[in-house]
């Protein structure tokens, strides 16, 4: 029987989970809004970030909160190498070639994960004593609360970087008009490298945070890619505030769907939100043009 307490708990858990969804979606949104490519390997990069945190925790006992920084660094490097070696030859040449390359990369990462780590799901612990705070009507899980706070800090840091640094302003200018940005002396090729690096780094961060909440296996990439798409479509491409709101809406909707329909319907809820927003409000709740606001 679904009680009011269960509904309240599901809403709170979904809200806290939404922060991580927003971080994952922000990386996807940045790459699409600035480079005009759909990173089909984004979910698998999230999976790599999760495994980095899990393996570091298993080998050393270091909390995934610190392992997240290693995941961010490694995924940033992966994004930079990917842009410099492969994507620089096809960005701006149509959507088909980048999609093929990134789809192939997703399959490669999935198979490497399966070969090296096997198909079993793994997880990591927060590594901080305590289970959470009981407020009476809801329980604030410590891992969920901590990961939500870290996720919001990552989003705010990304917003501040885009708003107040010269590189961030150059990224925004490139998103608005690449040709004009080049005429103003901006090295757009360098901007693309940095943008993909940031996008993949955010995927790695989201994966490390998720590793403390859910089991991770080599096949989760596609489902989290769908979730990131749903958040981007819901919040609007280029809107950081919209991404955060979209992540919270998706997290709450998934949890309520799992409560009433069963846990197996989480991805169905993501798909329905994705399709519904595309049909009813394709520009998203906060649709904008990639200005980072």
Coordinates of N, CA, C and O in Angstrom, one line a residue, residues 59-173:
X59 N 40.6 -0.7 -4.2 CA 42.0 -0.9 -4.0 C 42.6 -0.2 -2.8 O 43.6 -0.7 -2.2
X60 N 42.1 1.0 -2.5 CA 42.7 1.8 -1.5 C 41.8 2.2 -0.3 O 42.3 2.7 0.7
X61 N 40.5 2.1 -0.5 CA 39.5 2.5 0.5 C 39.2 4.0 0.4 O 38.5 4.6 1.3
X62 N 39.8 4.7 -0.6 CA 39.6 6.1 -0.7 C 38.1 6.4 -1.2 O 37.6 5.7 -2.1
X63 N 37.4 7.3 -0.5 CA 36.1 7.6 -0.8 C 35.9 8.0 -2.2 O 36.7 8.7 -2.8
X64 N 34.8 7.6 -2.9 CA 34.5 8.0 -4.2 C 34.4 9.5 -4.4 O 34.5 10.0 -5.5
X65 N 34.2 10.3 -3.3 CA 34.2 11.7 -3.4 C 35.5 12.2 -3.8 O 35.6 13.2 -4.5
X66 N 36.6 11.6 -3.4 CA 37.9 11.9 -3.8 C 38.2 11.2 -5.2 O 38.9 11.8 -6.0
X67 N 37.8 10.0 -5.3 CA 37.9 9.3 -6.6 C 37.3 10.1 -7.7 O 37.7 9.9 -8.9
X68 N 36.3 10.9 -7.4 CA 35.6 11.7 -8.4 C 36.6 12.6 -9.1 O 36.5 12.8 -10.4
X69 N 37.5 13.1 -8.4 CA 38.5 14.1 -9.0 C 39.4 13.3 -10.0 O 39.8 13.9 -11.0
X70 N 39.8 12.1 -9.7 CA 40.6 11.3 -10.6 C 39.7 11.0 -11.8 O 40.2 11.1 -13.0
X71 N 38.4 10.7 -11.6 CA 37.5 10.4 -12.8 C 37.4 11.6 -13.6 O 37.4 11.6 -14.9
X72 N 37.3 12.8 -13.0 CA 37.2 14.1 -13.8 C 38.4 14.3 -14.6 O 38.3 14.6 -15.8
X73 N 39.6 14.1 -14.0 CA 40.8 14.3 -14.8 C 41.0 13.3 -15.9 O 41.3 13.7 -17.0
X74 N 40.7 12.0 -15.7 CA 40.9 11.0 -16.7 C 39.9 11.3 -17.9 O 40.2 11.2 -19.1
X75 N 38.6 11.6 -17.5 CA 37.6 11.8 -18.6 C 37.9 13.1 -19.3 O 37.6 13.2 -20.5
X76 N 38.4 14.1 -18.7 CA 38.8 15.3 -19.4 C 39.9 15.0 -20.4 O 39.8 15.5 -21.6
X77 N 40.9 14.2 -20.0 CA 41.9 13.9 -21.0 C 41.3 13.1 -22.1 O 41.7 13.3 -23.3
X78 N 40.4 12.1 -21.8 CA 39.7 11.4 -22.9 C 39.0 12.3 -23.9 O 39.1 12.1 -25.1
X79 N 38.3 13.3 -23.4 CA 37.6 14.2 -24.2 C 38.5 15.0 -25.1 O 38.3 15.2 -26.3
X80 N 39.7 15.5 -24.5 CA 40.6 16.2 -25.3 C 41.2 15.4 -26.4 O 41.3 15.8 -27.5
X81 N 41.6 14.2 -26.1 CA 42.2 13.3 -27.1 C 41.2 12.9 -28.1 O 41.6 12.9 -29.3
X82 N 40.0 12.7 -27.8 CA 38.9 12.4 -28.7 C 38.7 13.5 -29.7 O 38.6 13.3 -30.9
X83 N 38.7 14.7 -29.2 CA 38.5 15.9 -30.1 C 39.7 16.1 -31.0 O 39.6 16.3 -32.2
X84 N 40.9 16.0 -30.4 CA 42.1 16.3 -31.2 C 42.4 15.2 -32.3 O 42.9 15.5 -33.3
X85 N 42.1 14.0 -31.9 CA 42.5 12.8 -32.8 C 41.4 12.5 -33.8 O 41.7 12.2 -35.0
X86 N 40.2 12.5 -33.4 CA 39.1 12.0 -34.3 C 38.1 13.1 -34.7 O 37.9 13.4 -35.9
X87 N 37.5 13.7 -33.7 CA 36.3 14.6 -34.0 C 36.7 15.9 -34.7 O 35.9 16.5 -35.4
X88 N 37.9 16.4 -34.6 CA 38.3 17.6 -35.2 C 38.2 17.5 -36.8 O 38.0 18.6 -37.4
X89 N 38.3 16.3 -37.3 CA 38.2 16.2 -38.7 C 36.7 16.1 -39.2 O 36.5 16.2 -40.4
X90 N 35.8 16.0 -38.3 CA 34.4 15.8 -38.8 C 33.4 16.8 -38.2 O 32.3 16.9 -38.6
X91 N 33.8 17.6 -37.1 CA 32.9 18.6 -36.5 C 32.7 19.7 -37.6 O 33.6 20.2 -38.2
X92 N 31.4 20.0 -37.8 CA 31.1 21.0 -38.8 C 30.8 20.4 -40.2 O 30.5 21.1 -41.1
X93 N 31.0 19.1 -40.3 CA 30.9 18.5 -41.6 C 29.6 17.7 -41.7 O 29.4 16.8 -42.6
X94 N 28.6 18.0 -40.8 CA 27.4 17.2 -40.8 C 27.3 16.4 -39.5 O 28.2 16.3 -38.8
X95 N 26.1 15.9 -39.3 CA 25.9 15.1 -38.0 C 26.2 13.7 -38.1 O 26.4 13.0 -37.1
X96 N 26.3 13.1 -39.3 CA 26.4 11.7 -39.5 C 27.7 11.1 -39.0 O 27.8 10.2 -38.2
X97 N 28.8 11.8 -39.4 CA 30.1 11.2 -39.1 C 30.4 11.3 -37.6 O 30.9 10.3 -37.0
X98 N 30.2 12.4 -36.9 CA 30.4 12.4 -35.4 C 29.5 11.3 -34.7 O 30.0 10.7 -33.8
X99 N 28.3 11.1 -35.2 CA 27.4 10.1 -34.5 C 28.0 8.7 -34.7 O 28.0 7.9 -33.8
X100 N 28.5 8.4 -35.9 CA 29.1 7.1 -36.2 C 30.3 6.9 -35.3 O 30.5 5.8 -34.7
X101 N 31.2 7.9 -35.2 CA 32.4 7.8 -34.4 C 32.0 7.6 -32.9 O 32.6 6.7 -32.2
X102 N 31.1 8.4 -32.4 CA 30.8 8.3 -31.0 C 30.0 7.0 -30.6 O 30.1 6.5 -29.5
X103 N 29.2 6.6 -31.6 CA 28.5 5.3 -31.4 C 29.5 4.2 -31.3 O 29.4 3.3 -30.4
X104 N 30.5 4.2 -32.2 CA 31.5 3.2 -32.1 C 32.3 3.2 -30.8 O 32.6 2.2 -30.2
X105 N 32.6 4.5 -30.4 CA 33.3 4.6 -29.1 C 32.5 4.0 -27.9 O 33.1 3.4 -27.0
X106 N 31.2 4.3 -28.0 CA 30.3 3.7 -26.9 C 30.4 2.2 -26.8 O 30.6 1.6 -25.8
X107 N 30.4 1.6 -28.0 CA 30.5 0.1 -28.0 C 31.8 -0.4 -27.6 O 32.0 -1.4 -26.9
X108 N 32.9 0.4 -27.9 CA 34.3 0.0 -27.5 C 34.4 0.1 -26.0 O 34.9 -0.8 -25.3
X109 N 33.9 1.2 -25.4 CA 34.0 1.3 -23.9 C 33.1 0.3 -23.2 O 33.6 -0.3 -22.2
X110 N 32.0 0.0 -23.8 CA 31.1 -1.1 -23.2 C 31.9 -2.4 -23.2 O 31.8 -3.2 -22.2
X111 N 32.5 -2.8 -24.3 CA 33.1 -4.1 -24.4 C 34.4 -4.1 -23.6 O 34.7 -5.2 -23.0
X112 N 35.1 -3.0 -23.5 CA 36.3 -3.0 -22.6 C 35.9 -3.2 -21.2 O 36.5 -4.0 -20.5
X113 N 34.8 -2.5 -20.8 CA 34.3 -2.7 -19.4 C 33.9 -4.2 -19.2 O 34.2 -4.7 -18.1
X114 N 33.3 -4.8 -20.1 CA 32.9 -6.2 -20.0 C 34.1 -7.1 -19.9 O 34.1 -8.1 -19.1
X115 N 35.1 -6.9 -20.8 CA 36.2 -7.8 -20.8 C 37.1 -7.6 -19.6 O 37.6 -8.6 -19.0
X116 N 37.3 -6.4 -19.1 CA 38.2 -6.2 -18.0 C 37.6 -6.4 -16.7 O 38.2 -7.0 -15.8
X117 N 36.3 -6.0 -16.6 CA 35.7 -6.0 -15.2 C 34.6 -7.1 -15.1 O 34.0 -7.3 -14.0
X118 N 34.2 -7.7 -16.2 CA 33.1 -8.7 -16.2 C 31.7 -8.0 -16.2 O 31.6 -6.8 -16.2
X119 N 30.7 -8.8 -16.2 CA 29.4 -8.2 -16.3 C 28.7 -8.0 -15.0 O 27.5 -7.5 -15.0
X120 N 29.3 -8.3 -13.9 CA 28.7 -8.1 -12.6 C 28.6 -6.7 -12.2 O 29.6 -5.9 -12.5
X121 N 27.5 -6.3 -11.5 CA 27.4 -4.9 -11.1 C 28.2 -4.7 -9.8 O 28.4 -5.6 -9.0
X122 N 28.8 -3.5 -9.7 CA 29.6 -3.1 -8.6 C 29.1 -1.8 -8.0 O 28.5 -1.0 -8.7
X123 N 29.5 -1.5 -6.8 CA 29.2 -0.3 -6.2 C 30.3 0.1 -5.2 O 31.2 -0.7 -4.9
X124 N 30.2 1.3 -4.6 CA 31.2 1.8 -3.6 C 30.4 2.5 -2.5 O 29.3 2.9 -2.7
X125 N 31.1 2.6 -1.4 CA 30.5 3.3 -0.2 C 31.0 4.7 -0.1 O 32.1 5.0 -0.6
X126 N 30.2 5.5 0.5 CA 30.5 6.9 0.7 C 31.8 7.0 1.5 O 32.6 7.9 1.3
X127 N 32.0 6.1 2.5 CA 33.2 6.2 3.3 C 33.2 7.2 4.4 O 34.2 7.6 5.0
X128 N 32.0 7.7 4.7 CA 31.8 8.6 5.8 C 30.8 8.0 6.8 O 29.8 7.5 6.5
X129 N 31.2 8.0 8.1 CA 30.3 7.4 9.1 C 29.0 8.0 9.2 O 28.8 9.2 9.0
X130 N 28.0 7.2 9.5 CA 26.6 7.7 9.6 C 25.7 7.3 8.4 O 26.2 7.1 7.3
X131 N 24.4 7.2 8.7 CA 23.5 6.8 7.6 C 22.6 7.9 7.1 O 22.1 7.8 6.0
X132 N 22.4 8.9 7.9 CA 21.6 10.0 7.5 C 20.9 10.7 8.6 O 21.2 10.5 9.8
X133 N 19.9 11.5 8.3 CA 19.1 12.3 9.3 C 17.6 11.9 9.2 O 17.0 12.0 8.1
X134 N 17.1 11.6 10.3 CA 15.7 11.2 10.4 C 14.9 12.5 10.8 O 15.0 13.0 11.9
X135 N 14.1 13.0 9.8 CA 13.3 14.2 10.1 C 11.9 13.9 10.6 O 11.0 14.8 10.8
X136 N 11.6 12.6 10.8 CA 10.3 12.2 11.2 C 9.4 11.7 10.1 O 9.1 10.6 10.0
X137 N 9.1 12.7 9.2 CA 8.3 12.3 8.0 C 9.1 11.8 6.8 O 8.5 11.1 6.0
X138 N 10.4 12.2 6.8 CA 11.3 11.7 5.7 C 12.6 11.4 6.3 O 13.0 12.0 7.4
X139 N 13.4 10.5 5.7 CA 14.8 10.2 6.1 C 15.7 10.7 5.0 O 15.6 10.4 3.8
X140 N 16.7 11.6 5.4 CA 17.6 12.1 4.5 C 18.9 11.2 4.5 O 19.7 11.3 5.4
X141 N 19.0 10.4 3.5 CA 20.1 9.5 3.3 C 21.4 10.3 3.2 O 21.5 11.2 2.4
X142 N 22.4 9.9 4.0 CA 23.7 10.6 3.9 C 24.3 10.6 2.5 O 24.7 11.6 2.0
X143 N 24.4 9.4 1.9 CA 25.0 9.3 0.5 C 24.2 10.2 -0.5 O 24.8 10.9 -1.3
X144 N 22.9 10.2 -0.4 CA 22.1 10.9 -1.4 C 22.3 12.4 -1.1 O 22.4 13.2 -2.0
X145 N 22.3 12.8 0.2 CA 22.4 14.2 0.5 C 23.8 14.8 0.1 O 23.9 15.9 -0.5
X146 N 24.8 14.0 0.4 CA 26.2 14.5 0.1 C 26.4 14.6 -1.4 O 26.9 15.6 -1.9
X147 N 25.9 13.6 -2.1 CA 26.1 13.6 -3.6 C 25.3 14.7 -4.2 O 25.7 15.3 -5.2
X148 N 24.1 15.0 -3.7 CA 23.3 16.2 -4.2 C 24.1 17.5 -4.0 O 24.2 18.3 -4.9
X149 N 24.6 17.7 -2.8 CA 25.4 18.9 -2.5 C 26.6 19.0 -3.4 O 26.8 20.1 -4.0
X150 N 27.3 17.9 -3.6 CA 28.5 18.0 -4.5 C 28.0 18.3 -6.0 O 28.7 19.0 -6.7
X151 N 26.9 17.7 -6.4 CA 26.4 17.9 -7.7 C 26.1 19.4 -7.9 O 26.4 19.9 -9.0
X152 N 25.4 20.0 -7.0 CA 25.0 21.4 -7.1 C 26.3 22.2 -7.1 O 26.4 23.2 -7.9
X153 N 27.3 21.9 -6.3 CA 28.6 22.6 -6.4 C 29.2 22.5 -7.8 O 29.8 23.5 -8.3
X154 N 29.2 21.3 -8.4 CA 29.7 21.2 -9.7 C 29.0 22.0 -10.7 O 29.6 22.7 -11.6
X155 N 27.7 22.1 -10.6 CA 26.9 22.9 -11.5 C 27.2 24.4 -11.4 O 27.4 25.1 -12.4
X156 N 27.2 24.8 -10.1 CA 27.5 26.2 -9.9 C 28.9 26.6 -10.3 O 29.1 27.7 -10.9
X157 N 29.9 25.7 -10.1 CA 31.2 26.0 -10.6 C 31.3 26.1 -12.1 O 32.0 26.9 -12.6
X158 N 30.6 25.2 -12.8 CA 30.5 25.3 -14.3 C 29.9 26.6 -14.7 O 30.4 27.2 -15.7
X159 N 28.8 27.0 -14.1 CA 28.2 28.2 -14.4 C 29.1 29.4 -14.2 O 29.2 30.3 -15.1
X160 N 29.8 29.4 -13.1 CA 30.7 30.5 -12.8 C 31.9 30.5 -13.8 O 32.3 31.6 -14.2
X161 N 32.4 29.4 -14.2 CA 33.4 29.3 -15.2 C 33.0 29.9 -16.5 O 33.7 30.7 -17.1
X162 N 31.8 29.5 -16.9 CA 31.3 30.1 -18.2 C 31.0 31.6 -18.1 O 31.1 32.3 -19.1
X163 N 30.6 32.0 -17.0 CA 30.2 33.4 -16.8 C 31.4 34.4 -16.6 O 31.4 35.5 -17.2
X164 N 32.4 34.0 -15.9 CA 33.3 34.9 -15.3 C 34.8 34.7 -15.8 O 35.7 35.5 -15.4
X165 N 35.1 33.7 -16.6 CA 36.4 33.5 -17.1 C 36.5 33.8 -18.5 O 35.5 33.7 -19.2
X166 N 37.7 34.2 -19.0 CA 37.8 34.5 -20.4 C 37.5 33.3 -21.3 O 36.9 33.4 -22.3
X167 N 38.0 32.1 -20.8 CA 37.7 30.9 -21.6 C 36.3 30.6 -21.7 O 35.7 30.3 -22.7
X168 N 35.6 30.8 -20.5 CA 34.1 30.6 -20.5 C 33.4 31.5 -21.4 O 32.4 31.1 -22.1
X169 N 33.8 32.8 -21.4 CA 33.2 33.7 -22.3 C 33.4 33.4 -23.7 O 32.5 33.6 -24.6
X170 N 34.6 32.9 -24.0 CA 34.9 32.5 -25.4 C 34.1 31.3 -25.8 O 33.6 31.2 -27.0
X171 N 33.8 30.4 -24.9 CA 33.0 29.3 -25.1 C 31.6 29.7 -25.5 O 30.9 29.3 -26.4
X172 N 31.0 30.7 -24.7 CA 29.7 31.2 -24.9 C 29.6 31.9 -26.3 O 28.6 31.8 -27.0
X173 N 30.7 32.7 -26.6 CA 30.7 33.4 -27.9 C 30.7 32.4 -29.0 O 30.0 32.6 -30.0

